[in-house]
Amino acid sequence: MALVLTEEQVMLRESAAGLLADRAGVAQLRALRDAGDELGFSREVWQDIAAMGWPGIAIPEAYDGLGYGYTGLGLVLEQAGRHLSPSPLQSSVLVGTTAVHALGTEAQKQALLPSLAAGELLVSLALQEGVQHAPEQTAMAAVPAGDGYTLTGDKILVLDALAADRFVVIARTSGSAGDTEGLTAFLVPADAAGLTVERRSLVDSRGVGALHFDGVQVPADGVMGEPGRAWAGLGRTLDIANIGLAAELLGLATEAFERTVAYLQERKQFGKVIGSFQGLQHRAAELFAELELARSIVLQALQAIDADDPELPKLASAAKAKLCEVAQRATNEGIQMHGGIGMTDEYEIGFFIKRARVAQHCFGDYNYHLDRFARLSGF
Amino acid sequence: MSKLEQFRAETRAWLEDNCPPTMREPIRSFEDLYTGGRNPEIKHPDQQLWCERMAARGWTVPHWPREYGGGGLDKEECKVLREEMERINARRPLESFGISMLGPALLQFGNEEQKLEHLPPICRGEIRWCQGYSEPNAGSDLASLQTRAEDHGDHYIINGQKVWTSYADKADWIFCLVRTDNSGSKHEGISFVLFDMASPGVSTRPIRLISGSSPFCETFFDNVKAWKRNRVGEEGKGWAIAKYLLTHEREMISGFGAAPKKSLGEAALETLGADASGRLGNGILRHTIAQYQLDALAFAATMSRVGDEAKAGQGLGAASSIFKYYGTELNKRRNELNLAIGGEAALGWDGEVYHGGATSRDWLRSKGNSIEGGTSEVQLNIIAKRVLGLPD
Ligand SMILES: Cc1cc2nc3c(=O)[nH]c(=O)nc-3n(C[C@H](O)[C@H](O)[C@H](O)COP(=O)(O)OP(=O)(O)OC[C@H]3O[C@@H](n4cnc5c(N)ncnc54)[C@H](O)[C@@H]3O)c2cc1C
């Protein structure tokens, strides 16, 4: 597949840029933050996004989606990164929907994917238990009860936990922490008895939460796929999630970089624009080269999802690790090159560094994915 | 017993008797430091008691002369005092810009009257100072500052604006760079003046940082009267004093480069666990932490070496710039590693589970270290030009 966008994809990107800049930019994120908004995003804006059909971009037409594939979704996520748009595009469209598709039974897909495609239903993945992403370490117990299971334990870093209608919960039906066998996915409604959802406040002001399962009953039709065999579907979900986050980080890093370059052209010290100092010029030029590489690896990884490339896991870790590296550098340089004003909350560059670190961390950070990339490369 | 051993024994006994137990608990954040002033921010009543007791002995600033409120201790005695305080984890009783910045400049350039008027209240923690250097158009190019001071006989009338003035809203006095003459080069015509922040015409507007707190301000001067007797050094010759003070500020900021008591490697093992061979499981993280710890070790060794060489009369050119650059970059690396190790818990912003976001807020604040007191780029320019002799 050529590493260029089709005309249709370019149009999608433009329309995403327009809507998100207008309705879900940094100013809106700041307003939601300052209001201490419970959800961390605006339902109204979400309806506008749904009206564009984006929640169904990657969902096959058979389930009422647009069938554009993940390359299209990646373009939208990139724009969401540029504008730091708070919405369930990551939690539900990228991760939740993919989890339903990768792990669900045919009946579950038929029941959920059409309303996910319409943006009417929000599904979020409940996976992480410790402070770091370590999916095989999942320990939460699912104990057989009647024809279903009982869930007990805790999950953290559940994206848009307060807005989600259902959770895809990864729990252990056999084996012990560290085993990839024995993991099972469950569909749990947000209002299930024994489930408490607690809002948590992270540095990026987005909606996340912690889930506490106190003997939550999941009937047989809530079990996703064959018990104990969730690893493959979970792996695919996580690979796609990480590529999507890499696309978001690409937009975020590019925007932080462009704002910084604009500032270099405007701020004067010593009688010249600071962009005339070679010490800054070279760093900006290096970052530009890095961003070009970042753009390519993200596009290649997105296309690998749509092409069912067997190298997907390796490309996912490559894309995520590279974008963690580049986004960290772009946001750090963003503050440094702005000087004092970059440290102020009034100025917007700080919002980029905050979102960057959370997106970097979700589903595995630089260290995790660089290490995984090495292992998947066979050394 | 040698004189120094006797000093150690006495110091140890005195500290045991006088340092309140609460002042031996580790500092959790910047905010726990006692900074004194007319309206001190008191987190614990013992802070004031501890400061008073230490000040009575001159030990809030042990190396300053006794006649100015210091302890009159020599380098060896200062070291003993520091070691004995560390032994019982005693907090430093007082931290202030008066101690770390203005004091050294006054000792070097102030007249007797100025030293006697201003140094003792600094030692006692009675007057808190802020630094009026940066302006909206004079940051890295500090010498282009425009705040004007007009000559009115025995006083100046000051008009203009400063920015990023740390704690201007809480400080009692300001040491301020003003322009008394516009006719020469930009480095000429700058004067170094001191005045009371309660003077009519001074106003401040706090600015919120990305870390959420509001330590710095915009500071406005509208016909503010400042007595000439509070000008340090000659009129128009303030630049040399300003630069001298900056070397002290930079040394103070370099202190952030010190490694934490519990090493990052240890902290990572505690949080993330070891693999079968007792190592940190993730080789990439292990490598990055090891690099940091090695550099922190070499940095500490360099600080000691340069200190010893200075005693022997050999100076490392632009030492404060090297330390400022390296120390602040190290501190930023340490804070990024805190995020990498702490993961989700370190990204918390609010709420008890996250200790109010202490880790992420410190991480964000650390980004300012390579900007305040002269940016990293400015330090590198100084090294390249003044030490290496590279052309402009
Ligand atoms: C937390 C904090 C506390 C502070 N507290 C105080 C205070 O108490 N009192 C006070 O007076 N000031 C204070 N400052 C201000 C600080 O000293 C200035 O922010 C700093 O000197 C940089 O100036 P600026 O912000 O105008 O940035 P600029 O000078 O505009 O710099 C912008 C960018 O350009 C780069 N740059 C500029 N010139 C060159 C060059 N020649 N070559 C290469 N790169 C260059 C800078 O390094 C920076 O990356 C504080 C700042 C911070 C962040």
mmCIF file of N, CA and C in Angstrom, chain B residues 100-213:
data_model
loop_
_atom_site.group_PDB
_atom_site.id
_atom_site.type_symbol
_atom_site.label_atom_id
_atom_site.label_comp_id
_atom_site.label_asym_id
_atom_site.label_seq_id
_atom_site.Cartn_x
_atom_site.Cartn_y
_atom_site.Cartn_z
ATOM 1 N N SER B 100 20.054 33.415 49.880
ATOM 2 C CA SER B 100 20.785 32.835 48.761
ATOM 3 C C SER B 100 21.200 33.859 47.712
ATOM 4 N N MET B 101 20.519 35.000 47.631
ATOM 5 C CA MET B 101 20.837 35.938 46.559
ATOM 6 C C MET B 101 21.274 37.309 47.045
ATOM 7 N N LEU B 102 20.364 38.010 47.756
ATOM 8 C CA LEU B 102 20.705 39.387 48.098
ATOM 9 C C LEU B 102 21.889 39.462 49.055
ATOM 10 N N GLY B 103 21.888 38.588 50.077
ATOM 11 C CA GLY B 103 22.945 38.628 51.083
ATOM 12 C C GLY B 103 24.346 38.647 50.491
ATOM 13 N N PRO B 104 24.671 37.645 49.655
ATOM 14 C CA PRO B 104 26.015 37.624 49.073
ATOM 15 C C PRO B 104 26.349 38.916 48.316
ATOM 16 N N ALA B 105 25.353 39.488 47.626
ATOM 17 C CA ALA B 105 25.606 40.724 46.869
ATOM 18 C C ALA B 105 25.850 41.894 47.813
ATOM 19 N N LEU B 106 25.084 41.951 48.910
ATOM 20 C CA LEU B 106 25.293 43.041 49.870
ATOM 21 C C LEU B 106 26.635 42.910 50.565
ATOM 22 N N LEU B 107 27.000 41.682 50.929
ATOM 23 C CA LEU B 107 28.291 41.483 51.591
ATOM 24 C C LEU B 107 29.425 41.951 50.689
ATOM 25 N N GLN B 108 29.253 41.755 49.380
ATOM 26 C CA GLN B 108 30.308 42.110 48.435
ATOM 27 C C GLN B 108 30.275 43.596 48.058
ATOM 28 N N PHE B 109 29.081 44.131 47.844
ATOM 29 C CA PHE B 109 28.976 45.477 47.260
ATOM 30 C C PHE B 109 28.306 46.515 48.161
ATOM 31 N N GLY B 110 27.634 46.074 49.226
ATOM 32 C CA GLY B 110 26.896 47.024 50.053
ATOM 33 C C GLY B 110 27.814 47.847 50.950
ATOM 34 N N ASN B 111 27.338 49.033 51.388
ATOM 35 C CA ASN B 111 28.120 49.767 52.378
ATOM 36 C C ASN B 111 27.739 49.282 53.779
ATOM 37 N N GLU B 112 28.511 49.716 54.760
ATOM 38 C CA GLU B 112 28.345 49.202 56.122
ATOM 39 C C GLU B 112 26.913 49.399 56.628
ATOM 40 N N GLU B 113 26.402 50.602 56.359
ATOM 41 C CA GLU B 113 25.061 50.927 56.831
ATOM 42 C C GLU B 113 24.022 49.966 56.228
ATOM 43 N N GLN B 114 24.184 49.694 54.933
ATOM 44 C CA GLN B 114 23.239 48.790 54.255
ATOM 45 C C GLN B 114 23.325 47.378 54.803
ATOM 46 N N LYS B 115 24.546 46.933 55.051
ATOM 47 C CA LYS B 115 24.699 45.580 55.595
ATOM 48 C C LYS B 115 24.026 45.482 56.967
ATOM 49 N N LEU B 116 24.279 46.515 57.799
ATOM 50 C CA LEU B 116 23.718 46.473 59.154
ATOM 51 C C LEU B 116 22.205 46.597 59.140
ATOM 52 N N GLU B 117 21.688 47.321 58.162
ATOM 53 C CA GLU B 117 20.234 47.487 58.118
ATOM 54 C C GLU B 117 19.546 46.222 57.591
ATOM 55 N N HIS B 118 20.118 45.609 56.552
ATOM 56 C CA HIS B 118 19.357 44.566 55.847
ATOM 57 C C HIS B 118 19.733 43.127 56.173
ATOM 58 N N LEU B 119 20.996 42.889 56.555
ATOM 59 C CA LEU B 119 21.378 41.486 56.742
ATOM 60 C C LEU B 119 20.773 40.843 58.000
ATOM 61 N N PRO B 120 20.816 41.536 59.176
ATOM 62 C CA PRO B 120 20.259 40.862 60.355
ATOM 63 C C PRO B 120 18.785 40.451 60.209
ATOM 64 N N PRO B 121 17.913 41.305 59.632
ATOM 65 C CA PRO B 121 16.518 40.842 59.463
ATOM 66 C C PRO B 121 16.396 39.644 58.521
ATOM 67 N N ILE B 122 17.345 39.516 57.586
ATOM 68 C CA ILE B 122 17.334 38.319 56.722
ATOM 69 C C ILE B 122 17.648 37.092 57.562
ATOM 70 N N CYS B 123 18.688 37.216 58.407
ATOM 71 C CA CYS B 123 19.081 36.075 59.248
ATOM 72 C C CYS B 123 17.958 35.670 60.201
ATOM 73 N N ARG B 124 17.227 36.661 60.691
ATOM 74 C CA ARG B 124 16.151 36.340 61.645
ATOM 75 C C ARG B 124 14.860 35.930 60.934
ATOM 76 N N GLY B 125 14.867 35.970 59.637
ATOM 77 C CA GLY B 125 13.657 35.586 58.893
ATOM 78 C C GLY B 125 12.553 36.610 59.022
ATOM 79 N N GLU B 126 12.919 37.875 59.278
ATOM 80 C CA GLU B 126 11.888 38.893 59.493
ATOM 81 C C GLU B 126 11.443 39.558 58.201
ATOM 82 N N ILE B 127 12.380 39.644 57.249
ATOM 83 C CA ILE B 127 12.050 40.315 55.990
ATOM 84 C C ILE B 127 12.280 39.331 54.843
ATOM 85 N N ARG B 128 11.271 39.207 54.021
ATOM 86 C CA ARG B 128 11.349 38.308 52.876
ATOM 87 C C ARG B 128 11.563 39.157 51.618
ATOM 88 N N TRP B 129 12.495 38.724 50.792
ATOM 89 C CA TRP B 129 12.863 39.501 49.609
ATOM 90 C C TRP B 129 12.400 38.834 48.321
ATOM 91 N N CYS B 130 12.149 39.668 47.311
ATOM 92 C CA CYS B 130 11.926 39.119 45.976
ATOM 93 C C CYS B 130 12.865 39.805 44.989
ATOM 94 N N GLN B 131 12.926 39.211 43.799
ATOM 95 C CA GLN B 131 13.929 39.606 42.809
ATOM 96 C C GLN B 131 13.264 40.294 41.613
ATOM 97 N N GLY B 132 13.500 41.576 41.453
ATOM 98 C CA GLY B 132 12.908 42.306 40.330
ATOM 99 C C GLY B 132 13.898 42.482 39.191
ATOM 100 N N TYR B 133 14.087 41.447 38.437
ATOM 101 C CA TYR B 133 15.001 41.497 37.297
ATOM 102 C C TYR B 133 14.216 41.515 35.977
ATOM 103 N N SER B 134 13.563 40.367 35.662
ATOM 104 C CA SER B 134 12.947 40.179 34.343
ATOM 105 C C SER B 134 11.819 41.160 34.069
ATOM 106 N N GLU B 135 11.719 41.530 32.806
ATOM 107 C CA GLU B 135 10.618 42.360 32.319
ATOM 108 C C GLU B 135 10.052 41.680 31.077
ATOM 109 N N PRO B 136 8.864 42.141 30.644
ATOM 110 C CA PRO B 136 8.272 41.474 29.478
ATOM 111 C C PRO B 136 9.226 41.433 28.272
ATOM 112 N N ASN B 137 10.007 42.475 28.078
ATOM 113 C CA ASN B 137 10.913 42.458 26.931
ATOM 114 C C ASN B 137 12.376 42.283 27.305
ATOM 115 N N ALA B 138 12.614 41.982 28.549
ATOM 116 C CA ALA B 138 13.992 41.763 28.994
ATOM 117 C C ALA B 138 14.043 40.471 29.809
ATOM 118 N N GLY B 139 14.214 39.359 29.105
ATOM 119 C CA GLY B 139 14.326 38.051 29.761
ATOM 120 C C GLY B 139 15.760 37.592 29.659
ATOM 121 N N SER B 140 16.053 36.808 28.634
ATOM 122 C CA SER B 140 17.441 36.403 28.401
ATOM 123 C C SER B 140 18.306 37.633 28.165
ATOM 124 N N ASP B 141 17.738 38.597 27.500
ATOM 125 C CA ASP B 141 18.460 39.859 27.275
ATOM 126 C C ASP B 141 18.129 40.828 28.410
ATOM 127 N N LEU B 142 18.565 40.427 29.600
ATOM 128 C CA LEU B 142 18.196 41.161 30.817
ATOM 129 C C LEU B 142 18.629 42.619 30.762
ATOM 130 N N ALA B 143 19.781 42.865 30.172
ATOM 131 C CA ALA B 143 20.331 44.228 30.205
ATOM 132 C C ALA B 143 19.494 45.228 29.406
ATOM 133 N N SER B 144 18.545 44.739 28.643
ATOM 134 C CA SER B 144 17.716 45.687 27.898
ATOM 135 C C SER B 144 16.528 46.173 28.725
ATOM 136 N N LEU B 145 16.583 45.980 30.025
ATOM 137 C CA LEU B 145 15.461 46.349 30.888
ATOM 138 C C LEU B 145 15.135 47.850 30.819
ATOM 139 N N GLN B 146 13.868 48.162 31.000
ATOM 140 C CA GLN B 146 13.378 49.525 30.763
ATOM 141 C C GLN B 146 12.733 50.195 31.973
ATOM 142 N N THR B 147 12.564 49.492 33.077
ATOM 143 C CA THR B 147 11.970 50.133 34.253
ATOM 144 C C THR B 147 12.806 51.368 34.620
ATOM 145 N N ARG B 148 12.141 52.540 34.687
ATOM 146 C CA ARG B 148 12.869 53.799 34.823
ATOM 147 C C ARG B 148 12.934 54.273 36.267
ATOM 148 N N ALA B 149 14.073 54.831 36.640
ATOM 149 C CA ALA B 149 14.186 55.479 37.949
ATOM 150 C C ALA B 149 14.623 56.917 37.704
ATOM 151 N N GLU B 150 13.780 57.847 38.086
ATOM 152 C CA GLU B 150 14.073 59.270 37.866
ATOM 153 C C GLU B 150 14.696 59.860 39.124
ATOM 154 N N ASP B 151 15.699 60.680 38.930
ATOM 155 C CA ASP B 151 16.428 61.282 40.051
ATOM 156 C C ASP B 151 15.603 62.407 40.696
ATOM 157 N N HIS B 152 15.327 62.271 41.986
ATOM 158 C CA HIS B 152 14.627 63.331 42.735
ATOM 159 C C HIS B 152 15.441 63.684 43.971
ATOM 160 N N GLY B 153 16.715 63.948 43.788
ATOM 161 C CA GLY B 153 17.547 64.362 44.918
ATOM 162 C C GLY B 153 17.932 63.197 45.800
ATOM 163 N N ASP B 154 17.247 63.069 46.951
ATOM 164 C CA ASP B 154 17.614 61.983 47.857
ATOM 165 C C ASP B 154 16.870 60.686 47.555
ATOM 166 N N HIS B 155 16.024 60.716 46.533
ATOM 167 C CA HIS B 155 15.306 59.476 46.198
ATOM 168 C C HIS B 155 15.062 59.377 44.700
ATOM 169 N N TYR B 156 14.617 58.199 44.300
ATOM 170 C CA TYR B 156 14.209 57.968 42.901
ATOM 171 C C TYR B 156 12.700 57.791 42.849
ATOM 172 N N ILE B 157 12.143 58.108 41.670
ATOM 173 C CA ILE B 157 10.745 57.752 41.416
ATOM 174 C C ILE B 157 10.765 56.697 40.307
ATOM 175 N N ILE B 158 10.183 55.554 40.642
ATOM 176 C CA ILE B 158 10.308 54.394 39.752
ATOM 177 C C ILE B 158 8.994 54.089 39.035
ATOM 178 N N ASN B 159 9.106 53.881 37.727
ATOM 179 C CA ASN B 159 7.947 53.508 36.914
ATOM 180 C C ASN B 159 8.323 52.375 35.973
ATOM 181 N N GLY B 160 7.440 51.407 35.848
ATOM 182 C CA GLY B 160 7.716 50.317 34.914
ATOM 183 C C GLY B 160 7.079 49.010 35.367
ATOM 184 N N GLN B 161 7.485 47.954 34.718
ATOM 185 C CA GLN B 161 6.891 46.647 35.004
ATOM 186 C C GLN B 161 7.933 45.535 35.021
ATOM 187 N N LYS B 162 7.820 44.690 36.017
ATOM 188 C CA LYS B 162 8.609 43.454 36.064
ATOM 189 C C LYS B 162 7.671 42.284 35.820
ATOM 190 N N VAL B 163 8.252 41.135 35.501
ATOM 191 C CA VAL B 163 7.400 39.959 35.291
ATOM 192 C C VAL B 163 8.122 38.715 35.802
ATOM 193 N N TRP B 164 7.355 37.687 36.080
ATOM 194 C CA TRP B 164 7.865 36.420 36.637
ATOM 195 C C TRP B 164 8.544 36.668 37.981
ATOM 196 N N THR B 165 8.114 37.678 38.710
ATOM 197 C CA THR B 165 8.733 37.987 39.997
ATOM 198 C C THR B 165 8.251 36.975 41.039
ATOM 199 N N SER B 166 9.108 36.040 41.378
ATOM 200 C CA SER B 166 8.686 34.989 42.308
ATOM 201 C C SER B 166 8.333 35.573 43.667
ATOM 202 N N TYR B 167 7.171 35.203 44.177
ATOM 203 C CA TYR B 167 6.686 35.586 45.504
ATOM 204 C C TYR B 167 6.573 37.096 45.695
ATOM 205 N N ALA B 168 6.410 37.861 44.615
ATOM 206 C CA ALA B 168 6.273 39.314 44.773
ATOM 207 C C ALA B 168 5.072 39.650 45.638
ATOM 208 N N ASP B 169 4.036 38.843 45.555
ATOM 209 C CA ASP B 169 2.821 39.124 46.344
ATOM 210 C C ASP B 169 3.010 38.808 47.820
ATOM 211 N N LYS B 170 4.079 38.092 48.162
ATOM 212 C CA LYS B 170 4.283 37.719 49.565
ATOM 213 C C LYS B 170 5.513 38.387 50.154
ATOM 214 N N ALA B 171 6.345 38.959 49.291
ATOM 215 C CA ALA B 171 7.619 39.498 49.774
ATOM 216 C C ALA B 171 7.420 40.867 50.423
ATOM 217 N N ASP B 172 8.362 41.220 51.304
ATOM 218 C CA ASP B 172 8.311 42.506 52.005
ATOM 219 C C ASP B 172 9.135 43.565 51.285
ATOM 220 N N TRP B 173 10.257 43.157 50.737
ATOM 221 C CA TRP B 173 11.147 44.074 50.030
ATOM 222 C C TRP B 173 11.553 43.459 48.697
ATOM 223 N N ILE B 174 12.035 44.314 47.813
ATOM 224 C CA ILE B 174 12.478 43.840 46.507
ATOM 225 C C ILE B 174 13.883 44.367 46.228
ATOM 226 N N PHE B 175 14.729 43.534 45.642
ATOM 227 C CA PHE B 175 15.970 44.063 45.049
ATOM 228 C C PHE B 175 15.706 44.138 43.559
ATOM 229 N N CYS B 176 15.902 45.338 43.030
ATOM 230 C CA CYS B 176 15.313 45.630 41.737
ATOM 231 C C CYS B 176 16.330 46.292 40.814
ATOM 232 N N LEU B 177 16.315 45.866 39.567
ATOM 233 C CA LEU B 177 17.173 46.515 38.577
ATOM 234 C C LEU B 177 16.365 47.589 37.866
ATOM 235 N N VAL B 178 16.894 48.793 37.865
ATOM 236 C CA VAL B 178 16.193 49.909 37.219
ATOM 237 C C VAL B 178 17.172 50.661 36.333
ATOM 238 N N ARG B 179 16.624 51.370 35.382
ATOM 239 C CA ARG B 179 17.466 52.152 34.480
ATOM 240 C C ARG B 179 17.504 53.597 34.967
ATOM 241 N N THR B 180 18.707 54.059 35.301
ATOM 242 C CA THR B 180 18.860 55.443 35.743
ATOM 243 C C THR B 180 19.429 56.306 34.619
ATOM 244 N N ASP B 181 19.860 55.634 33.542
ATOM 245 C CA ASP B 181 20.454 56.399 32.443
ATOM 246 C C ASP B 181 20.244 55.624 31.148
ATOM 247 N N ASN B 182 19.769 56.328 30.135
ATOM 248 C CA ASN B 182 19.457 55.682 28.869
ATOM 249 C C ASN B 182 20.457 56.011 27.765
ATOM 250 N N SER B 183 21.468 56.796 28.129
ATOM 251 C CA SER B 183 22.292 57.372 27.061
ATOM 252 C C SER B 183 23.408 56.438 26.568
ATOM 253 N N GLY B 184 23.906 55.573 27.428
ATOM 254 C CA GLY B 184 25.053 54.750 27.017
ATOM 255 C C GLY B 184 24.641 53.407 26.455
ATOM 256 N N SER B 185 25.554 52.412 26.528
ATOM 257 C CA SER B 185 25.224 51.062 26.086
ATOM 258 C C SER B 185 24.244 50.467 27.094
ATOM 259 N N LYS B 186 23.599 49.360 26.707
ATOM 260 C CA LYS B 186 22.530 48.842 27.571
ATOM 261 C C LYS B 186 23.040 48.339 28.925
ATOM 262 N N HIS B 187 24.340 47.957 28.992
ATOM 263 C CA HIS B 187 24.862 47.486 30.270
ATOM 264 C C HIS B 187 25.182 48.631 31.223
ATOM 265 N N GLU B 188 25.306 49.817 30.653
ATOM 266 C CA GLU B 188 25.522 50.991 31.514
ATOM 267 C C GLU B 188 24.168 51.581 31.866
ATOM 268 N N GLY B 189 24.164 52.338 32.956
ATOM 269 C CA GLY B 189 22.927 53.042 33.301
ATOM 270 C C GLY B 189 21.920 52.198 34.057
ATOM 271 N N ILE B 190 22.343 50.983 34.464
ATOM 272 C CA ILE B 190 21.455 50.153 35.292
ATOM 273 C C ILE B 190 21.869 50.335 36.749
ATOM 274 N N SER B 191 20.876 50.541 37.616
ATOM 275 C CA SER B 191 21.189 50.660 39.038
ATOM 276 C C SER B 191 20.452 49.584 39.824
ATOM 277 N N PHE B 192 21.071 49.231 40.948
ATOM 278 C CA PHE B 192 20.565 48.141 41.791
ATOM 279 C C PHE B 192 19.965 48.769 43.042
ATOM 280 N N VAL B 193 18.637 48.782 43.135
ATOM 281 C CA VAL B 193 18.000 49.472 44.271
ATOM 282 C C VAL B 193 17.116 48.534 45.085
ATOM 283 N N LEU B 194 16.993 48.900 46.359
ATOM 284 C CA LEU B 194 16.180 48.117 47.290
ATOM 285 C C LEU B 194 15.022 48.993 47.746
ATOM 286 N N PHE B 195 13.832 48.442 47.742
ATOM 287 C CA PHE B 195 12.718 49.188 48.350
ATOM 288 C C PHE B 195 11.636 48.270 48.892
ATOM 289 N N ASP B 196 10.817 48.889 49.703
ATOM 290 C CA ASP B 196 9.763 48.169 50.424
ATOM 291 C C ASP B 196 8.604 47.909 49.474
ATOM 292 N N MET B 197 8.137 46.663 49.445
ATOM 293 C CA MET B 197 7.018 46.324 48.564
ATOM 294 C C MET B 197 5.709 46.936 49.060
ATOM 295 N N ALA B 198 5.712 47.440 50.307
ATOM 296 C CA ALA B 198 4.504 48.101 50.810
ATOM 297 C C ALA B 198 4.457 49.565 50.381
ATOM 298 N N SER B 199 5.464 50.032 49.645
ATOM 299 C CA SER B 199 5.482 51.423 49.192
ATOM 300 C C SER B 199 4.274 51.705 48.302
ATOM 301 N N PRO B 200 3.723 52.916 48.426
ATOM 302 C CA PRO B 200 2.622 53.273 47.529
ATOM 303 C C PRO B 200 3.063 53.146 46.068
ATOM 304 N N GLY B 201 2.166 52.640 45.231
ATOM 305 C CA GLY B 201 2.462 52.525 43.804
ATOM 306 C C GLY B 201 2.957 51.160 43.367
ATOM 307 N N VAL B 202 3.210 50.254 44.334
ATOM 308 C CA VAL B 202 3.622 48.892 43.962
ATOM 309 C C VAL B 202 2.377 48.009 43.903
ATOM 310 N N SER B 203 2.189 47.304 42.821
ATOM 311 C CA SER B 203 1.092 46.337 42.796
ATOM 312 C C SER B 203 1.555 45.051 42.121
ATOM 313 N N THR B 204 0.901 43.972 42.474
ATOM 314 C CA THR B 204 1.302 42.669 41.922
ATOM 315 C C THR B 204 0.076 41.905 41.447
ATOM 316 N N ARG B 205 0.285 41.103 40.422
ATOM 317 C CA ARG B 205 -0.779 40.200 39.959
ATOM 318 C C ARG B 205 -0.183 38.797 39.863
ATOM 319 N N PRO B 206 -0.637 37.887 40.709
ATOM 320 C CA PRO B 206 -0.095 36.527 40.665
ATOM 321 C C PRO B 206 -0.397 35.847 39.324
ATOM 322 N N ILE B 207 0.549 35.032 38.872
ATOM 323 C CA ILE B 207 0.393 34.289 37.629
ATOM 324 C C ILE B 207 0.433 32.810 37.979
ATOM 325 N N ARG B 208 -0.538 32.065 37.457
ATOM 326 C CA ARG B 208 -0.568 30.640 37.777
ATOM 327 C C ARG B 208 0.418 29.881 36.885
ATOM 328 N N LEU B 209 1.116 28.947 37.514
ATOM 329 C CA LEU B 209 2.050 28.093 36.767
ATOM 330 C C LEU B 209 1.336 26.847 36.244
ATOM 331 N N ILE B 210 1.966 26.149 35.317
ATOM 332 C CA ILE B 210 1.383 24.906 34.814
ATOM 333 C C ILE B 210 1.264 23.856 35.924
ATOM 334 N N SER B 211 2.023 24.012 36.987
ATOM 335 C CA SER B 211 1.933 23.060 38.087
ATOM 336 C C SER B 211 0.767 23.375 39.016
ATOM 337 N N GLY B 212 0.059 24.460 38.738
ATOM 338 C CA GLY B 212 -1.146 24.762 39.502
ATOM 339 C C GLY B 212 -0.980 25.808 40.581
ATOM 340 N N SER B 213 0.240 26.016 41.076
ATOM 341 C CA SER B 213 0.407 27.031 42.115
ATOM 342 C C SER B 213 0.752 28.366 41.462
#
